[in-house]
């Protein structure tokens, strides 16, 4: 069933006429009609099955509540800018895999430099990608997107653990990612580097970073977060 | 260091003049010259650092042997044809994540139908993608690609375990993928469905299929193998 996000709080068995949803998508793209059902995620991140009662003005009745599919752990992804459309792909897949927040940082070896205007344009595009991916993967929340500065200027003290995937330790047995995960953590961050990798000063910039390897092979920059998020999801859920 | 595959058996300290490698890529794309070093994977899947001694005719000296980065477990990926360029992406990422073989099967709900001529063209493109991904991720082997028929006609008896990622069980606690993995297995298969999902007769077509869920969210067809391969790599290595 198609899923839409609204900024209203919904209740079972109530009727709503003033929801801010994409009715063009509902009626023209999905070709729905009166009597069809859709899923709606409300302001509280609860998910409901609703019945379409009228098209103009748009009117629905809330029928039932659905079980949440959100992860037991909150994961913030720290990513540099990458070349081409790799970030579009990474954002879509990482949203499917349960990421909660995306923070873009300025990597020492980043080859992509964006001015403020371009950053705003990117942000709009990125938000569209994570919204669509949230709807498609039936999430209750849409990940947030924020642009930050250099790694060393970022405050990481809010996290139970901060994992940095570092290629240089990929053959070290004692740096395995799965072994470093801790069941009591509730809020973690994962950091991955640009195409050219981290500088050593980035890796050592915070003393609460846990340096981990992501298997023995070399993963592309945009593959590393998918590896980490898959292993995290499988471990915590 | 750039990595190339050859079909000769190499030995340390020996000189070779007859290697079948892409010298255009070495000298024109990578702009290497005499005295530069490259990595070469030989017929036995051993990896060597070699020194370029001459360009025409191409001549190298084997300097040293490198540690293998291959997985402790062999994984065969069974995939339907998918729309657009999703398979290109899936093949690239799955190669980085350690897949050993790719088998394409005709899914009941597959929307992509290819005649023999188109299949051959696809095979050539797919082989190029997995070769490049193997070189980039420093693998010792290149995954193989083969086209098969319907799931029910395929012999799965060679595997220690066959996992089928089935959306319909995604909220069932006792179907978790990580829990189903077994440390004594050495050769496993993972099967994932097309955009429209498996039919029930596919899921029940073999009695050695282990039905598993891949987290609570709905993953796109091309994301499912990446989830499975990441969790497998992290579990077995």
mmCIF file with all atom_site columns, N, CA and C in Angstrom, chain B residues 161-214:
data_model
loop_
_atom_site.group_PDB
_atom_site.id
_atom_site.type_symbol
_atom_site.label_atom_id
_atom_site.label_alt_id
_atom_site.label_comp_id
_atom_site.label_asym_id
_atom_site.label_entity_id
_atom_site.label_seq_id
_atom_site.pdbx_PDB_ins_code
_atom_site.Cartn_x
_atom_site.Cartn_y
_atom_site.Cartn_z
_atom_site.occupancy
_atom_site.B_iso_or_equiv
_atom_site.pdbx_formal_charge
_atom_site.auth_seq_id
_atom_site.auth_comp_id
_atom_site.auth_asym_id
_atom_site.auth_atom_id
_atom_site.pdbx_PDB_model_num
ATOM 1   N N  . UNK B 1 161 ? 23.443 -24.452 2.884  1.00 0.00 ? 161 UNK B N  1
ATOM 2   C CA . UNK B 1 161 ? 22.220 -23.753 3.258  1.00 0.00 ? 161 UNK B CA 1
ATOM 3   C C  . UNK B 1 161 ? 21.797 -22.822 2.122  1.00 0.00 ? 161 UNK B C  1
ATOM 4   N N  . UNK B 1 162 ? 20.486 -22.688 1.935  1.00 0.00 ? 162 UNK B N  1
ATOM 5   C CA . UNK B 1 162 ? 19.940 -21.808 0.899  1.00 0.00 ? 162 UNK B CA 1
ATOM 6   C C  . UNK B 1 162 ? 18.961 -20.852 1.575  1.00 0.00 ? 162 UNK B C  1
ATOM 7   N N  . UNK B 1 163 ? 19.286 -19.562 1.544  1.00 0.00 ? 163 UNK B N  1
ATOM 8   C CA . UNK B 1 163 ? 18.452 -18.567 2.226  1.00 0.00 ? 163 UNK B CA 1
ATOM 9   C C  . UNK B 1 163 ? 17.626 -17.789 1.211  1.00 0.00 ? 163 UNK B C  1
ATOM 10  N N  . UNK B 1 164 ? 16.348 -17.692 1.471  1.00 0.00 ? 164 UNK B N  1
ATOM 11  C CA . UNK B 1 164 ? 15.472 -16.945 0.584  1.00 0.00 ? 164 UNK B CA 1
ATOM 12  C C  . UNK B 1 164 ? 14.858 -15.789 1.380  1.00 0.00 ? 164 UNK B C  1
ATOM 13  N N  . UNK B 1 165 ? 15.160 -14.572 0.959  1.00 0.00 ? 165 UNK B N  1
ATOM 14  C CA . UNK B 1 165 ? 14.700 -13.370 1.674  1.00 0.00 ? 165 UNK B CA 1
ATOM 15  C C  . UNK B 1 165 ? 13.276 -13.040 1.274  1.00 0.00 ? 165 UNK B C  1
ATOM 16  N N  . UNK B 1 166 ? 12.334 -13.274 2.183  1.00 0.00 ? 166 UNK B N  1
ATOM 17  C CA . UNK B 1 166 ? 10.912 -13.227 1.839  1.00 0.00 ? 166 UNK B CA 1
ATOM 18  C C  . UNK B 1 166 ? 10.218 -12.115 2.624  1.00 0.00 ? 166 UNK B C  1
ATOM 19  N N  . UNK B 1 167 ? 9.703  -11.140 1.867  1.00 0.00 ? 167 UNK B N  1
ATOM 20  C CA . UNK B 1 167 ? 9.075  -9.955  2.453  1.00 0.00 ? 167 UNK B CA 1
ATOM 21  C C  . UNK B 1 167 ? 7.920  -10.298 3.403  1.00 0.00 ? 167 UNK B C  1
ATOM 22  N N  . UNK B 1 168 ? 7.167  -11.357 3.085  1.00 0.00 ? 168 UNK B N  1
ATOM 23  C CA . UNK B 1 168 ? 5.970  -11.669 3.876  1.00 0.00 ? 168 UNK B CA 1
ATOM 24  C C  . UNK B 1 168 ? 6.268  -12.069 5.320  1.00 0.00 ? 168 UNK B C  1
ATOM 25  N N  . UNK B 1 169 ? 7.543  -12.417 5.633  1.00 0.00 ? 169 UNK B N  1
ATOM 26  C CA . UNK B 1 169 ? 7.863  -12.805 7.016  1.00 0.00 ? 169 UNK B CA 1
ATOM 27  C C  . UNK B 1 169 ? 8.658  -11.710 7.732  1.00 0.00 ? 169 UNK B C  1
ATOM 28  N N  . UNK B 1 170 ? 8.627  -10.462 7.174  1.00 0.00 ? 170 UNK B N  1
ATOM 29  C CA . UNK B 1 170 ? 9.563  -9.462  7.668  1.00 0.00 ? 170 UNK B CA 1
ATOM 30  C C  . UNK B 1 170 ? 9.282  -9.000  9.092  1.00 0.00 ? 170 UNK B C  1
ATOM 31  N N  . UNK B 1 171 ? 8.090  -9.289  9.636  1.00 0.00 ? 171 UNK B N  1
ATOM 32  C CA . UNK B 1 171 ? 7.833  -8.908  11.023 1.00 0.00 ? 171 UNK B CA 1
ATOM 33  C C  . UNK B 1 171 ? 7.857  -10.120 11.966 1.00 0.00 ? 171 UNK B C  1
ATOM 34  N N  . UNK B 1 172 ? 8.287  -11.273 11.458 1.00 0.00 ? 172 UNK B N  1
ATOM 35  C CA . UNK B 1 172 ? 8.337  -12.475 12.303 1.00 0.00 ? 172 UNK B CA 1
ATOM 36  C C  . UNK B 1 172 ? 9.706  -12.612 12.972 1.00 0.00 ? 172 UNK B C  1
ATOM 37  N N  . UNK B 1 173 ? 9.668  -12.517 14.299 1.00 0.00 ? 173 UNK B N  1
ATOM 38  C CA . UNK B 1 173 ? 10.890 -12.551 15.122 1.00 0.00 ? 173 UNK B CA 1
ATOM 39  C C  . UNK B 1 173 ? 11.749 -13.790 14.855 1.00 0.00 ? 173 UNK B C  1
ATOM 40  N N  . UNK B 1 174 ? 11.109 -14.940 14.632 1.00 0.00 ? 174 UNK B N  1
ATOM 41  C CA . UNK B 1 174 ? 11.857 -16.194 14.508 1.00 0.00 ? 174 UNK B CA 1
ATOM 42  C C  . UNK B 1 174 ? 12.423 -16.436 13.104 1.00 0.00 ? 174 UNK B C  1
ATOM 43  N N  . UNK B 1 175 ? 12.333 -15.436 12.237 1.00 0.00 ? 175 UNK B N  1
ATOM 44  C CA . UNK B 1 175 ? 12.847 -15.580 10.876 1.00 0.00 ? 175 UNK B CA 1
ATOM 45  C C  . UNK B 1 175 ? 14.051 -14.691 10.617 1.00 0.00 ? 175 UNK B C  1
ATOM 46  N N  . UNK B 1 176 ? 14.701 -14.220 11.663 1.00 0.00 ? 176 UNK B N  1
ATOM 47  C CA . UNK B 1 176 ? 15.830 -13.301 11.480 1.00 0.00 ? 176 UNK B CA 1
ATOM 48  C C  . UNK B 1 176 ? 16.982 -13.959 10.740 1.00 0.00 ? 176 UNK B C  1
ATOM 49  N N  . UNK B 1 177 ? 17.538 -13.236 9.797  1.00 0.00 ? 177 UNK B N  1
ATOM 50  C CA . UNK B 1 177 ? 18.599 -13.782 8.960  1.00 0.00 ? 177 UNK B CA 1
ATOM 51  C C  . UNK B 1 177 ? 19.840 -14.154 9.777  1.00 0.00 ? 177 UNK B C  1
ATOM 52  N N  . UNK B 1 178 ? 20.300 -13.244 10.635 1.00 0.00 ? 178 UNK B N  1
ATOM 53  C CA . UNK B 1 178 ? 21.535 -13.485 11.395 1.00 0.00 ? 178 UNK B CA 1
ATOM 54  C C  . UNK B 1 178 ? 21.420 -14.748 12.251 1.00 0.00 ? 178 UNK B C  1
ATOM 55  N N  . UNK B 1 179 ? 20.248 -14.981 12.810 1.00 0.00 ? 179 UNK B N  1
ATOM 56  C CA . UNK B 1 179 ? 20.025 -16.143 13.665 1.00 0.00 ? 179 UNK B CA 1
ATOM 57  C C  . UNK B 1 179 ? 20.087 -17.444 12.866 1.00 0.00 ? 179 UNK B C  1
ATOM 58  N N  . UNK B 1 180 ? 19.749 -17.374 11.583 1.00 0.00 ? 180 UNK B N  1
ATOM 59  C CA . UNK B 1 180 ? 19.709 -18.574 10.741 1.00 0.00 ? 180 UNK B CA 1
ATOM 60  C C  . UNK B 1 180 ? 21.094 -18.992 10.232 1.00 0.00 ? 180 UNK B C  1
ATOM 61  N N  . UNK B 1 181 ? 22.090 -18.089 10.340 1.00 0.00 ? 181 UNK B N  1
ATOM 62  C CA . UNK B 1 181 ? 23.433 -18.405 9.836  1.00 0.00 ? 181 UNK B CA 1
ATOM 63  C C  . UNK B 1 181 ? 24.122 -19.427 10.739 1.00 0.00 ? 181 UNK B C  1
ATOM 64  N N  . UNK B 1 182 ? 24.943 -20.258 10.119 1.00 0.00 ? 182 UNK B N  1
ATOM 65  C CA . UNK B 1 182 ? 25.556 -21.383 10.813 1.00 0.00 ? 182 UNK B CA 1
ATOM 66  C C  . UNK B 1 182 ? 27.069 -21.382 10.552 1.00 0.00 ? 182 UNK B C  1
ATOM 67  N N  . UNK B 1 183 ? 27.859 -21.328 11.610 1.00 0.00 ? 183 UNK B N  1
ATOM 68  C CA . UNK B 1 183 ? 29.307 -21.184 11.451 1.00 0.00 ? 183 UNK B CA 1
ATOM 69  C C  . UNK B 1 183 ? 29.990 -22.339 10.723 1.00 0.00 ? 183 UNK B C  1
ATOM 70  N N  . UNK B 1 184 ? 29.368 -23.509 10.705 1.00 0.00 ? 184 UNK B N  1
ATOM 71  C CA . UNK B 1 184 ? 30.017 -24.646 10.057 1.00 0.00 ? 184 UNK B CA 1
ATOM 72  C C  . UNK B 1 184 ? 29.766 -24.697 8.550  1.00 0.00 ? 184 UNK B C  1
ATOM 73  N N  . UNK B 1 185 ? 28.871 -23.868 8.034  1.00 0.00 ? 185 UNK B N  1
ATOM 74  C CA . UNK B 1 185 ? 28.610 -23.842 6.584  1.00 0.00 ? 185 UNK B CA 1
ATOM 75  C C  . UNK B 1 185 ? 29.826 -23.299 5.836  1.00 0.00 ? 185 UNK B C  1
ATOM 76  N N  . UNK B 1 186 ? 30.078 -23.842 4.634  1.00 0.00 ? 186 UNK B N  1
ATOM 77  C CA . UNK B 1 186 ? 31.180 -23.316 3.828  1.00 0.00 ? 186 UNK B CA 1
ATOM 78  C C  . UNK B 1 186 ? 30.727 -22.841 2.452  1.00 0.00 ? 186 UNK B C  1
ATOM 79  N N  . UNK B 1 187 ? 29.525 -23.218 2.057  1.00 0.00 ? 187 UNK B N  1
ATOM 80  C CA . UNK B 1 187 ? 29.032 -22.848 0.726  1.00 0.00 ? 187 UNK B CA 1
ATOM 81  C C  . UNK B 1 187 ? 27.526 -22.617 0.818  1.00 0.00 ? 187 UNK B C  1
ATOM 82  N N  . UNK B 1 188 ? 27.115 -21.364 0.699  1.00 0.00 ? 188 UNK B N  1
ATOM 83  C CA . UNK B 1 188 ? 25.687 -21.075 0.840  1.00 0.00 ? 188 UNK B CA 1
ATOM 84  C C  . UNK B 1 188 ? 25.163 -20.314 -0.373 1.00 0.00 ? 188 UNK B C  1
ATOM 85  N N  . UNK B 1 189 ? 23.850 -20.340 -0.532 1.00 0.00 ? 189 UNK B N  1
ATOM 86  C CA . UNK B 1 189 ? 23.205 -19.589 -1.606 1.00 0.00 ? 189 UNK B CA 1
ATOM 87  C C  . UNK B 1 189 ? 22.227 -18.599 -0.995 1.00 0.00 ? 189 UNK B C  1
ATOM 88  N N  . UNK B 1 190 ? 22.099 -17.424 -1.614 1.00 0.00 ? 190 UNK B N  1
ATOM 89  C CA . UNK B 1 190 ? 21.060 -16.478 -1.201 1.00 0.00 ? 190 UNK B CA 1
ATOM 90  C C  . UNK B 1 190 ? 20.210 -16.176 -2.431 1.00 0.00 ? 190 UNK B C  1
ATOM 91  N N  . UNK B 1 191 ? 18.897 -16.175 -2.223 1.00 0.00 ? 191 UNK B N  1
ATOM 92  C CA . UNK B 1 191 ? 17.969 -15.952 -3.328 1.00 0.00 ? 191 UNK B CA 1
ATOM 93  C C  . UNK B 1 191 ? 17.129 -14.725 -3.008 1.00 0.00 ? 191 UNK B C  1
ATOM 94  N N  . UNK B 1 192 ? 17.021 -13.828 -3.956 1.00 0.00 ? 192 UNK B N  1
ATOM 95  C CA . UNK B 1 192 ? 16.085 -12.726 -3.728 1.00 0.00 ? 192 UNK B CA 1
ATOM 96  C C  . UNK B 1 192 ? 15.184 -12.552 -4.935 1.00 0.00 ? 192 UNK B C  1
ATOM 97  N N  . UNK B 1 193 ? 14.037 -11.904 -4.679 1.00 0.00 ? 193 UNK B N  1
ATOM 98  C CA . UNK B 1 193 ? 12.970 -11.844 -5.675 1.00 0.00 ? 193 UNK B CA 1
ATOM 99  C C  . UNK B 1 193 ? 12.989 -10.602 -6.540 1.00 0.00 ? 193 UNK B C  1
ATOM 100 N N  . UNK B 1 194 ? 12.096 -10.554 -7.538 1.00 0.00 ? 194 UNK B N  1
ATOM 101 C CA . UNK B 1 194 ? 11.991 -9.382  -8.414 1.00 0.00 ? 194 UNK B CA 1
ATOM 102 C C  . UNK B 1 194 ? 11.204 -8.261  -7.729 1.00 0.00 ? 194 UNK B C  1
ATOM 103 N N  . UNK B 1 195 ? 11.024 -7.148  -8.417 1.00 0.00 ? 195 UNK B N  1
ATOM 104 C CA . UNK B 1 195 ? 10.322 -5.986  -7.859 1.00 0.00 ? 195 UNK B CA 1
ATOM 105 C C  . UNK B 1 195 ? 8.969  -6.370  -7.264 1.00 0.00 ? 195 UNK B C  1
ATOM 106 N N  . UNK B 1 196 ? 8.256  -7.291  -7.922 1.00 0.00 ? 196 UNK B N  1
ATOM 107 C CA . UNK B 1 196 ? 6.920  -7.668  -7.458 1.00 0.00 ? 196 UNK B CA 1
ATOM 108 C C  . UNK B 1 196 ? 6.921  -8.759  -6.397 1.00 0.00 ? 196 UNK B C  1
ATOM 109 N N  . UNK B 1 197 ? 8.112  -9.217  -5.983 1.00 0.00 ? 197 UNK B N  1
ATOM 110 C CA . UNK B 1 197 ? 8.216  -10.230 -4.941 1.00 0.00 ? 197 UNK B CA 1
ATOM 111 C C  . UNK B 1 197 ? 8.084  -11.651 -5.491 1.00 0.00 ? 197 UNK B C  1
ATOM 112 N N  . UNK B 1 198 ? 8.332  -12.639 -4.599 1.00 0.00 ? 198 UNK B N  1
ATOM 113 C CA . UNK B 1 198 ? 8.208  -14.051 -4.975 1.00 0.00 ? 198 UNK B CA 1
ATOM 114 C C  . UNK B 1 198 ? 6.738  -14.455 -5.051 1.00 0.00 ? 198 UNK B C  1
ATOM 115 N N  . UNK B 1 199 ? 6.447  -15.498 -5.829 1.00 0.00 ? 199 UNK B N  1
ATOM 116 C CA . UNK B 1 199 ? 5.155  -16.173 -5.681 1.00 0.00 ? 199 UNK B CA 1
ATOM 117 C C  . UNK B 1 199 ? 5.339  -17.212 -4.585 1.00 0.00 ? 199 UNK B C  1
ATOM 118 N N  . UNK B 1 200 ? 4.224  -17.651 -4.002 1.00 0.00 ? 200 UNK B N  1
ATOM 119 C CA . UNK B 1 200 ? 4.337  -18.631 -2.926 1.00 0.00 ? 200 UNK B CA 1
ATOM 120 C C  . UNK B 1 200 ? 4.918  -19.942 -3.443 1.00 0.00 ? 200 UNK B C  1
ATOM 121 N N  . UNK B 1 201 ? 4.608  -20.279 -4.693 1.00 0.00 ? 201 UNK B N  1
ATOM 122 C CA . UNK B 1 201 ? 5.124  -21.554 -5.220 1.00 0.00 ? 201 UNK B CA 1
ATOM 123 C C  . UNK B 1 201 ? 6.642  -21.492 -5.402 1.00 0.00 ? 201 UNK B C  1
ATOM 124 N N  . UNK B 1 202 ? 7.199  -20.307 -5.611 1.00 0.00 ? 202 UNK B N  1
ATOM 125 C CA . UNK B 1 202 ? 8.664  -20.189 -5.671 1.00 0.00 ? 202 UNK B CA 1
ATOM 126 C C  . UNK B 1 202 ? 9.273  -20.422 -4.292 1.00 0.00 ? 202 UNK B C  1
ATOM 127 N N  . UNK B 1 203 ? 8.680  -19.782 -3.286 1.00 0.00 ? 203 UNK B N  1
ATOM 128 C CA . UNK B 1 203 ? 9.221  -19.870 -1.921 1.00 0.00 ? 203 UNK B CA 1
ATOM 129 C C  . UNK B 1 203 ? 9.190  -21.305 -1.408 1.00 0.00 ? 203 UNK B C  1
ATOM 130 N N  . UNK B 1 204 ? 8.170  -22.068 -1.826 1.00 0.00 ? 204 UNK B N  1
ATOM 131 C CA . UNK B 1 204 ? 8.027  -23.444 -1.333 1.00 0.00 ? 204 UNK B CA 1
ATOM 132 C C  . UNK B 1 204 ? 8.521  -24.475 -2.353 1.00 0.00 ? 204 UNK B C  1
ATOM 133 N N  . UNK B 1 205 ? 9.238  -24.035 -3.391 1.00 0.00 ? 205 UNK B N  1
ATOM 134 C CA . UNK B 1 205 ? 9.630  -24.943 -4.477 1.00 0.00 ? 205 UNK B CA 1
ATOM 135 C C  . UNK B 1 205 ? 10.697 -25.967 -4.074 1.00 0.00 ? 205 UNK B C  1
ATOM 136 N N  . UNK B 1 206 ? 11.479 -25.664 -3.039 1.00 0.00 ? 206 UNK B N  1
ATOM 137 C CA . UNK B 1 206 ? 12.523 -26.611 -2.602 1.00 0.00 ? 206 UNK B CA 1
ATOM 138 C C  . UNK B 1 206 ? 12.412 -26.777 -1.088 1.00 0.00 ? 206 UNK B C  1
ATOM 139 N N  . UNK B 1 207 ? 12.546 -28.000 -0.611 1.00 0.00 ? 207 UNK B N  1
ATOM 140 C CA . UNK B 1 207 ? 12.384 -28.147 0.839  1.00 0.00 ? 207 UNK B CA 1
ATOM 141 C C  . UNK B 1 207 ? 13.647 -27.850 1.640  1.00 0.00 ? 207 UNK B C  1
ATOM 142 N N  . UNK B 1 208 ? 14.751 -27.496 0.943  1.00 0.00 ? 208 UNK B N  1
ATOM 143 C CA . UNK B 1 208 ? 15.925 -27.056 1.716  1.00 0.00 ? 208 UNK B CA 1
ATOM 144 C C  . UNK B 1 208 ? 16.086 -25.535 1.740  1.00 0.00 ? 208 UNK B C  1
ATOM 145 N N  . UNK B 1 209 ? 15.038 -24.801 1.342  1.00 0.00 ? 209 UNK B N  1
ATOM 146 C CA . UNK B 1 209 ? 15.097 -23.323 1.450  1.00 0.00 ? 209 UNK B CA 1
ATOM 147 C C  . UNK B 1 209 ? 14.862 -22.905 2.906  1.00 0.00 ? 209 UNK B C  1
ATOM 148 N N  . UNK B 1 210 ? 15.699 -22.006 3.408  1.00 0.00 ? 210 UNK B N  1
ATOM 149 C CA . UNK B 1 210 ? 15.450 -21.408 4.712  1.00 0.00 ? 210 UNK B CA 1
ATOM 150 C C  . UNK B 1 210 ? 14.876 -20.014 4.484  1.00 0.00 ? 210 UNK B C  1
ATOM 151 N N  . UNK B 1 211 ? 13.615 -19.823 4.856  1.00 0.00 ? 211 UNK B N  1
ATOM 152 C CA . UNK B 1 211 ? 12.952 -18.532 4.650  1.00 0.00 ? 211 UNK B CA 1
ATOM 153 C C  . UNK B 1 211 ? 13.397 -17.559 5.733  1.00 0.00 ? 211 UNK B C  1
ATOM 154 N N  . UNK B 1 212 ? 13.921 -16.400 5.331  1.00 0.00 ? 212 UNK B N  1
ATOM 155 C CA . UNK B 1 212 ? 14.405 -15.423 6.309  1.00 0.00 ? 212 UNK B CA 1
ATOM 156 C C  . UNK B 1 212 ? 13.862 -14.034 6.002  1.00 0.00 ? 212 UNK B C  1
ATOM 157 N N  . UNK B 1 213 ? 13.841 -13.193 7.033  1.00 0.00 ? 213 UNK B N  1
ATOM 158 C CA . UNK B 1 213 ? 13.475 -11.779 6.855  1.00 0.00 ? 213 UNK B CA 1
ATOM 159 C C  . UNK B 1 213 ? 14.743 -10.942 6.901  1.00 0.00 ? 213 UNK B C  1
ATOM 160 N N  . UNK B 1 214 ? 14.708 -9.812  6.214  1.00 0.00 ? 214 UNK B N  1
ATOM 161 C CA . UNK B 1 214 ? 15.871 -8.927  6.140  1.00 0.00 ? 214 UNK B CA 1
ATOM 162 C C  . UNK B 1 214 ? 15.545 -7.609  6.819  1.00 0.00 ? 214 UNK B C  1
#
